[in-house]
Every structure is written in structure tokens, then in C-alpha cells.
Amino acid sequence: MDNSFDVVVVGGGTAGLAGALTLVRARRSVLVLDSGSPRNAPAAHLHGYLGRDGASPGQLLAVGRAEVAGYGGAFRSGAAGTALAVDRLPDGGFLVRCADGSAVRADRLLIATGLVDELPELAGLRERWGRDVLHCPYCHGWEVRDEPIAVLATGPLAVHQAQLWRNWSERVTLLAHTWPLTGEDRELMSALGVAVVEGEVAGLDVVGDRLTGVTLAGGAAVPCTALVVAPRFTARAGVPRSLGLPVVTVERAGVAIGTCLEADPETGATALRGVWAAGNVAGPLEQLAGAAAAGVRAAVSVNTDLCEAQARTALEAHRARRGGAGPA
């Protein structure tokens, strides 16, 4: 395999593959480094992605990889394809070091490493994440419509979550858990018909591999078939940090909800010339369609930058052949 590429895409999820597809169709040599651990892997189906609603996350990625490969894109998968660090080269390019000890050169980088959902401390949440422990109603709300839904209050956004999920079901319960609700919070919940249950949640009740409810520390059971939580969105930022790029705190309504790599929201350009970012690593609230769109926008910006660099080189060579003369 050639070890020098126009663009190395770090991350083979929706954003990375969308960017790679755009770049290979622009006749760029592209290598996608993919650890094979997409954020949405626990979910059986993806939703809200036009033309692919109901497909499995794995199916979407398999189709995307085949499309990129069909135009000549290269891949390194698994542990051998995981980027450990990236060094800036004297000529402005990048040396990407991989877990297998190999290294590849890139003229430009597109970082699409995504994020990690850090869940509240409660036994059993991780095992059911993306199945009946949920956070996004636009991804999963239709599938649990009209069912008993419980919202686990671990921060100030819990009331907003309950208000939002109330759109999909009239049977929503707000579990006060570890967050002190205000009088105004309780009044709003009462107005919406959302029951508020006091007491800390001690565990999940599962029967036949299906969530049936939660048990409070005092022993009381609260029935529900879906449990809504608020994860912390933590950017997979090993590569950005190796380049000295800033990873910043993300806030929503004045509340810190995670971290992301700082990048231009339109082009994906980062503070370091030659490096772009797309998808959840730079926009933690992006859904699949938004991540794909961000990958395309970043790829267009990357290709434009390469075209401009090629034009400058061609002009300099042209002038050198003419003895250094300026415009004729």
C-alpha cells in the first residue's frame, strides 16, 4: 500500500465516510483510518436518515465503505488502523502514526473520530444503551411512542428532557434521582401531566432482556419500558491533542454537556492549517444526517485548499520557466 496520501481521514463513521467519498470523487488519494467502534453500534436500527431509515448502523457503514472503495479509497481497520498520534512535518504535511507501528504521510487531515457517551453512574445502563436506555427522542421516540417512559434526573436539563419526550408519550415520569427539582420545575411537570417520583434510583428491572422498570433505593418499583438519561458527550480527542489543537467545553442553556474539538461550523477548518474536523468530534449534537453533511462540507473545503495550493505551485513554476517575470 502507498504510504503517502492527499488526505488521511481519521475516523470511519458517517462523517468520515461522507468526507472520504466526496474527496475520492474529487480524484484525491484518500486513506480512512477506522477503529471499528462507531458511537451508534449498540443500536439495532438508525432513524431519521433519509433513504436509510430502519437500517442497522453496520449496514450504513458497510455501504459507505464500499462506495469509497469503489472510487479507489483505501482503508486501515481495527487496531492497526487506529491513529495514535500525528506529527507536523517541516513541509506542512503530517505523519500519522498507527497502532501497528506503521506510519503514513498526509498532505491534509480530516478528523472525524466522533465522541464517547459517558453515562450516569448506575449499574446496567451501559448494557442497555441504545436499546431501551435512550437520550435522543428524534432517534428513538417513535419506537417507544405511547409507552411508559421514565427520565432520570441527573442535572438541570432533566426537566427539558421530560418536556421533550412528553411529545411522544403521555406516560412520562420524571425520576428526581440525584437532582433537586425547583418548585417551578414541579409546577411545569404537573401542567404537562408528567409524574414526579422522589428517591434515588438503585437499579434497573429487566425481564426477558427487556426493561420493565427501575427500583428505587427504598425498594419501590417504577414501571417503564424506556429510560431516558443525559450522557456527557466527550470528544475522542487523542489525535487533536497530539497536534496541540484546543478541545473546548460544550454548553447548552448554560450547562456543560461535554467537550468537542473547536472547528469552523461551516468549513470544519481547525486552528491548525491543513487540519479539518467533521461530525460529532466537532459538533456533539449532530445527528447522522448532520454529521454526513458536515463531512461533505469539510471535504469540499479540503479539496478547495488543495486546488489552491496546486495553483500556487503551478504559477510559481510557470514564472520560474519565464525567468521570474510577473504577469505578462
Tab-separated table of C-alpha atoms in Angstrom, residues 15-318:
chain	number	residue	atom	x	y	z
A	15	ALA	CA	-18.949	11.999	8.802
A	16	GLY	CA	-15.617	10.430	7.886
A	17	LEU	CA	-17.063	8.277	5.105
A	18	ALA	CA	-19.113	11.142	3.668
A	19	GLY	CA	-15.983	13.272	3.582
A	20	ALA	CA	-13.909	10.459	2.086
A	21	LEU	CA	-16.487	9.809	-0.640
A	22	THR	CA	-16.515	13.471	-1.620
A	23	LEU	CA	-12.720	13.549	-1.749
A	24	VAL	CA	-12.206	10.368	-3.768
A	25	ARG	CA	-14.769	11.619	-6.276
A	26	ALA	CA	-12.630	14.757	-6.471
A	27	ARG	CA	-9.784	12.450	-7.580
A	28	ARG	CA	-7.882	12.719	-4.321
A	29	SER	CA	-5.913	9.834	-2.856
A	30	VAL	CA	-7.573	9.080	0.464
A	31	LEU	CA	-6.875	6.751	3.367
A	32	VAL	CA	-9.547	6.178	6.015
A	33	LEU	CA	-8.317	5.045	9.434
A	34	ASP	CA	-11.147	3.346	11.298
A	35	SER	CA	-11.097	1.744	14.741
A	36	GLY	CA	-14.354	-0.085	14.001
A	37	SER	CA	-16.151	1.254	17.085
A	38	PRO	CA	-18.871	3.661	15.912
A	39	ARG	CA	-20.810	5.541	18.562
A	40	ASN	CA	-24.171	4.101	17.460
A	41	ALA	CA	-23.038	0.464	17.353
A	42	PRO	CA	-25.299	-0.582	20.284
A	43	ALA	CA	-28.439	0.477	18.403
A	44	ALA	CA	-30.202	-2.128	16.267
A	45	HIS	CA	-31.521	0.470	13.831
A	46	LEU	CA	-30.854	4.038	12.775
A	47	HIS	CA	-33.639	6.516	12.163
A	48	GLY	CA	-34.220	9.896	10.578
A	49	TYR	CA	-31.601	9.346	7.864
A	50	LEU	CA	-33.372	9.841	4.538
A	51	GLY	CA	-33.267	6.725	2.364
A	52	ARG	CA	-31.827	4.549	5.142
A	53	ASP	CA	-34.407	4.804	7.921
A	54	GLY	CA	-34.591	1.497	9.765
A	55	ALA	CA	-31.256	0.174	8.508
A	56	SER	CA	-28.698	-1.019	11.023
A	57	PRO	CA	-25.712	1.253	11.720
A	58	GLY	CA	-23.448	-1.500	10.414
A	59	GLN	CA	-25.320	-1.658	7.101
A	60	LEU	CA	-24.965	2.077	6.553
A	61	LEU	CA	-21.227	1.971	7.200
A	62	ALA	CA	-20.732	-1.112	5.020
A	63	VAL	CA	-22.458	0.594	2.101
A	64	GLY	CA	-20.415	3.752	2.679
A	65	ARG	CA	-17.129	1.873	2.799
A	66	ALA	CA	-17.968	0.051	-0.424
A	67	GLU	CA	-18.766	3.339	-2.151
A	68	VAL	CA	-15.488	4.931	-1.025
A	69	ALA	CA	-13.505	1.838	-2.026
A	70	GLY	CA	-15.250	1.827	-5.407
A	71	TYR	CA	-13.583	5.132	-6.231
A	72	GLY	CA	-10.176	3.974	-5.045
A	73	GLY	CA	-10.275	4.971	-1.384
A	74	ALA	CA	-8.071	2.921	0.948
A	75	PHE	CA	-8.803	1.702	4.470
A	76	ARG	CA	-6.955	0.515	7.520
A	77	SER	CA	-9.265	-1.122	10.004
A	78	GLY	CA	-9.222	-2.386	13.572
A	79	ALA	CA	-6.381	-1.778	15.992
A	80	ALA	CA	-3.887	-1.475	13.144
A	81	GLY	CA	-5.834	1.441	11.752
A	82	THR	CA	-6.178	3.423	14.943
A	83	ALA	CA	-4.228	6.662	14.843
A	84	LEU	CA	-2.111	7.058	17.955
A	85	ALA	CA	-0.589	10.426	17.196
A	86	VAL	CA	0.045	12.866	14.395
A	87	ASP	CA	3.192	14.937	13.869
A	88	ARG	CA	3.524	18.053	11.724
A	89	LEU	CA	6.220	17.706	9.059
A	90	PRO	CA	8.574	20.522	8.011
A	91	ASP	CA	6.931	20.717	4.566
A	92	GLY	CA	3.498	21.328	6.096
A	93	GLY	CA	2.243	17.763	5.741
A	94	PHE	CA	1.537	15.279	8.504
A	95	LEU	CA	2.946	11.984	9.705
A	96	VAL	CA	0.167	9.789	11.101
A	97	ARG	CA	1.420	7.043	13.430
A	98	CYS	CA	-0.726	3.914	13.737
A	99	ALA	CA	-1.093	1.295	16.460
A	100	ASP	CA	0.710	-1.366	14.427
A	101	GLY	CA	3.864	0.744	14.335
A	102	SER	CA	3.402	1.882	10.744
A	103	ALA	CA	3.125	5.479	9.655
A	104	VAL	CA	1.567	7.250	6.682
A	105	ARG	CA	2.042	10.718	5.264
A	106	ALA	CA	-0.860	13.069	4.571
A	107	ASP	CA	-0.949	16.442	2.862
A	108	ARG	CA	-4.198	17.219	4.696
A	109	LEU	CA	-6.107	15.702	7.625
A	110	LEU	CA	-9.818	15.289	8.217
A	111	ILE	CA	-10.559	14.333	11.826
A	112	ALA	CA	-13.881	12.526	12.257
A	113	THR	CA	-13.228	10.484	15.385
A	114	GLY	CA	-16.638	11.147	16.944
A	115	LEU	CA	-17.359	11.078	20.654
A	116	VAL	CA	-17.961	8.801	23.605
A	117	ASP	CA	-21.251	8.875	25.517
A	118	GLU	CA	-20.350	8.908	29.210
A	119	LEU	CA	-23.417	7.631	31.071
A	120	PRO	CA	-24.550	8.413	34.615
A	121	GLU	CA	-23.289	6.103	37.339
A	122	LEU	CA	-25.977	3.453	37.555
A	123	ALA	CA	-25.496	-0.290	37.193
A	124	GLY	CA	-26.922	-1.738	33.995
A	125	LEU	CA	-27.160	1.456	31.941
A	126	ARG	CA	-24.280	0.692	29.590
A	127	GLU	CA	-25.579	-2.794	28.744
A	128	ARG	CA	-28.923	-1.375	27.606
A	129	TRP	CA	-27.627	1.815	25.993
A	130	GLY	CA	-29.174	2.433	22.574
A	131	ARG	CA	-31.793	-0.264	23.181
A	132	ASP	CA	-34.177	0.900	25.901
A	133	VAL	CA	-31.838	3.306	27.706
A	134	LEU	CA	-32.017	6.339	25.431
A	135	HIS	CA	-31.315	10.032	25.181
A	136	CYS	CA	-32.499	11.299	21.760
A	137	PRO	CA	-36.239	11.332	21.027
A	138	TYR	CA	-35.627	12.068	17.355
A	139	CYS	CA	-33.604	8.855	17.106
A	140	HIS	CA	-35.816	6.605	19.250
A	141	GLY	CA	-39.004	8.434	20.190
A	142	TRP	CA	-41.217	6.856	17.533
A	143	GLU	CA	-40.181	3.363	18.593
A	144	VAL	CA	-41.352	3.928	22.194
A	145	ARG	CA	-44.326	6.163	21.422
A	146	ASP	CA	-47.183	5.909	23.913
A	147	GLU	CA	-45.116	3.614	26.160
A	148	PRO	CA	-44.267	4.358	29.818
A	149	ILE	CA	-41.074	6.435	29.657
A	150	ALA	CA	-39.002	7.461	32.675
A	151	VAL	CA	-36.499	10.330	32.662
A	152	LEU	CA	-33.549	10.060	35.054
A	153	ALA	CA	-32.784	13.465	36.553
A	154	THR	CA	-29.028	13.892	36.950
A	155	GLY	CA	-28.755	17.563	36.005
A	156	PRO	CA	-30.628	20.749	35.114
A	157	LEU	CA	-31.572	19.529	31.629
A	158	ALA	CA	-33.772	16.727	33.003
A	159	VAL	CA	-36.880	18.897	33.025
A	160	HIS	CA	-36.237	19.847	29.400
A	161	GLN	CA	-35.864	16.163	28.529
A	162	ALA	CA	-39.159	15.281	30.199
A	163	GLN	CA	-40.861	18.146	28.396
A	164	LEU	CA	-39.460	16.963	25.067
A	165	TRP	CA	-40.278	13.266	25.482
A	166	ARG	CA	-43.811	14.212	26.516
A	167	ASN	CA	-44.360	14.855	22.793
A	168	TRP	CA	-44.043	11.098	22.112
A	169	SER	CA	-45.957	9.738	25.072
A	170	GLU	CA	-48.490	10.849	27.669
A	171	ARG	CA	-46.964	8.323	30.093
A	172	VAL	CA	-43.775	10.144	31.110
A	173	THR	CA	-42.346	10.025	34.633
A	174	LEU	CA	-39.549	12.241	35.907
A	175	LEU	CA	-37.345	10.390	38.391
A	176	ALA	CA	-35.937	13.058	40.727
A	177	HIS	CA	-32.978	10.731	41.497
A	178	THR	CA	-29.978	12.925	42.438
A	179	TRP	CA	-31.157	16.301	41.123
A	180	PRO	CA	-33.087	18.756	43.343
A	181	LEU	CA	-36.116	19.975	41.414
A	182	THR	CA	-37.372	23.519	41.939
A	183	GLY	CA	-40.949	24.468	42.656
A	184	GLU	CA	-41.211	25.839	39.123
A	185	ASP	CA	-39.914	22.519	37.723
A	186	ARG	CA	-42.613	20.639	39.609
A	187	GLU	CA	-45.319	23.045	38.511
A	188	LEU	CA	-44.317	22.616	34.862
A	189	MET	CA	-44.307	18.846	35.167
A	190	SER	CA	-47.751	18.949	36.758
A	191	ALA	CA	-49.027	21.138	33.939
A	192	LEU	CA	-47.743	18.659	31.365
A	193	GLY	CA	-49.115	15.643	33.175
A	194	VAL	CA	-45.642	14.312	33.951
A	195	ALA	CA	-45.459	12.421	37.240
A	196	VAL	CA	-42.522	13.213	39.525
A	197	VAL	CA	-41.124	10.349	41.617
A	198	GLU	CA	-38.855	11.131	44.558
A	199	GLY	CA	-35.960	8.965	45.667
A	200	GLU	CA	-32.685	7.789	44.210
A	201	VAL	CA	-32.793	5.056	41.580
A	202	ALA	CA	-30.870	1.983	42.715
A	203	GLY	CA	-31.108	-0.245	39.653
A	204	LEU	CA	-32.868	-1.361	36.513
A	205	ASP	CA	-35.505	-4.070	36.313
A	206	VAL	CA	-35.073	-6.332	33.282
A	207	VAL	CA	-37.239	-9.309	32.366
A	208	GLY	CA	-36.529	-11.430	29.301
A	209	ASP	CA	-33.908	-8.956	28.109
A	210	ARG	CA	-36.421	-6.111	28.165
A	211	LEU	CA	-36.515	-3.160	30.519
A	212	THR	CA	-39.635	-3.265	32.686
A	213	GLY	CA	-38.840	-0.517	35.168
A	214	VAL	CA	-36.470	0.814	37.806
A	215	THR	CA	-36.160	0.161	41.515
A	216	LEU	CA	-35.632	2.986	43.984
A	217	ALA	CA	-33.233	2.815	46.904
A	218	GLY	CA	-36.161	2.369	49.246
A	219	GLY	CA	-37.356	-0.676	47.325
A	220	ALA	CA	-40.262	0.855	45.410
A	221	ALA	CA	-40.586	-0.094	41.733
A	222	VAL	CA	-41.418	2.384	38.959
A	223	PRO	CA	-42.584	0.743	35.714
A	224	CYS	CA	-41.164	1.926	32.399
A	225	THR	CA	-40.127	0.369	29.104
A	226	ALA	CA	-37.716	3.175	28.194
A	227	LEU	CA	-35.329	5.073	30.451
A	228	VAL	CA	-34.065	8.449	29.283
A	229	VAL	CA	-30.671	9.629	30.506
A	230	ALA	CA	-28.394	12.580	29.779
A	231	PRO	CA	-24.913	11.394	28.776
A	232	ARG	CA	-21.837	13.570	28.766
A	233	PHE	CA	-20.591	13.930	25.190
A	234	THR	CA	-16.805	13.540	25.332
A	235	ALA	CA	-14.856	14.067	22.125
A	236	ARG	CA	-12.425	11.360	21.040
A	237	ALA	CA	-9.638	13.869	21.020
A	238	GLY	CA	-6.388	11.897	21.112
A	239	VAL	CA	-5.375	12.982	17.601
A	240	PRO	CA	-6.315	16.659	18.078
A	241	ARG	CA	-4.399	16.792	21.344
A	242	SER	CA	-1.307	15.279	19.708
A	243	LEU	CA	-1.421	18.268	17.335
A	244	GLY	CA	-1.951	20.778	20.113
A	245	LEU	CA	-5.477	21.617	18.977
A	246	PRO	CA	-7.871	23.033	21.574
A	247	VAL	CA	-10.631	20.834	22.953
A	248	VAL	CA	-13.325	23.030	24.489
A	249	THR	CA	-16.297	22.607	26.795
A	250	VAL	CA	-19.702	22.452	25.125
A	251	GLU	CA	-22.595	24.171	26.846
A	252	ARG	CA	-26.323	24.068	26.279
A	253	ALA	CA	-28.579	26.554	28.044
A	254	GLY	CA	-25.600	27.452	30.236
A	255	VAL	CA	-24.996	23.825	31.237
A	256	ALA	CA	-21.765	21.963	30.372
A	257	ILE	CA	-22.729	18.848	28.406
A	258	GLY	CA	-19.356	17.660	27.131
A	259	THR	CA	-16.326	18.534	25.037
A	260	CYS	CA	-15.523	19.000	21.373
A	261	LEU	CA	-12.729	19.945	19.014
A	262	GLU	CA	-13.030	23.597	18.071
A	263	ALA	CA	-13.648	23.965	14.319
A	264	ASP	CA	-15.368	26.353	11.943
A	265	PRO	CA	-19.053	25.301	11.791
A	266	GLU	CA	-19.274	25.902	8.032
A	267	THR	CA	-15.985	24.555	6.668
A	268	GLY	CA	-14.717	22.353	9.502
A	269	ALA	CA	-11.354	24.150	9.457
A	270	THR	CA	-9.464	23.983	12.754
A	271	ALA	CA	-6.917	26.363	14.245
A	272	LEU	CA	-4.102	24.369	12.615
A	273	ARG	CA	-3.639	24.866	8.896
A	274	GLY	CA	-4.176	21.659	6.954
A	275	VAL	CA	-6.492	20.078	9.536
A	276	TRP	CA	-10.271	19.890	9.332
A	277	ALA	CA	-12.864	18.247	11.572
A	278	ALA	CA	-16.359	16.920	10.957
A	279	GLY	CA	-19.130	15.075	12.763
A	280	ASN	CA	-19.595	14.575	16.481
A	281	VAL	CA	-15.971	15.312	17.375
A	282	ALA	CA	-16.686	18.933	16.449
A	283	GLY	CA	-20.489	19.020	16.769
A	284	PRO	CA	-21.650	16.693	19.562
A	285	LEU	CA	-25.340	17.414	18.968
A	286	GLU	CA	-25.257	16.480	15.271
A	287	GLN	CA	-27.413	13.553	14.219
A	288	LEU	CA	-26.467	11.227	11.351
A	289	ALA	CA	-27.682	13.462	8.538
A	290	GLY	CA	-25.945	16.483	10.036
A	291	ALA	CA	-22.714	14.543	10.533
A	292	ALA	CA	-22.763	13.396	6.908
A	293	ALA	CA	-23.390	16.951	5.725
A	294	ALA	CA	-20.522	18.234	7.880
A	295	GLY	CA	-18.245	15.602	6.342
A	296	VAL	CA	-19.154	16.758	2.841
A	297	ARG	CA	-18.675	20.441	3.686
A	298	ALA	CA	-15.284	19.775	5.243
A	299	ALA	CA	-14.207	17.660	2.268
A	300	VAL	CA	-15.152	20.441	-0.155
A	301	SER	CA	-13.061	22.864	1.901
A	302	VAL	CA	-10.129	20.409	1.957
A	303	ASN	CA	-10.257	19.921	-1.819
A	304	THR	CA	-10.516	23.659	-2.429
A	305	ASP	CA	-7.430	24.186	-0.292
A	306	LEU	CA	-5.531	21.515	-2.241
A	307	CYS	CA	-6.594	23.063	-5.569
A	308	GLU	CA	-5.407	26.485	-4.422
A	309	ALA	CA	-2.064	25.039	-3.307
A	310	GLN	CA	-1.653	23.300	-6.671
A	311	ALA	CA	-2.479	26.540	-8.465
A	312	ARG	CA	0.151	28.454	-6.480
A	313	THR	CA	2.758	25.794	-7.231
A	314	ALA	CA	1.885	25.827	-10.934
A	315	LEU	CA	2.100	29.613	-11.056
A	316	GLU	CA	5.484	29.660	-9.342
A	317	ALA	CA	6.807	27.010	-11.749
A	318	HIS	CA	5.397	28.941	-14.704
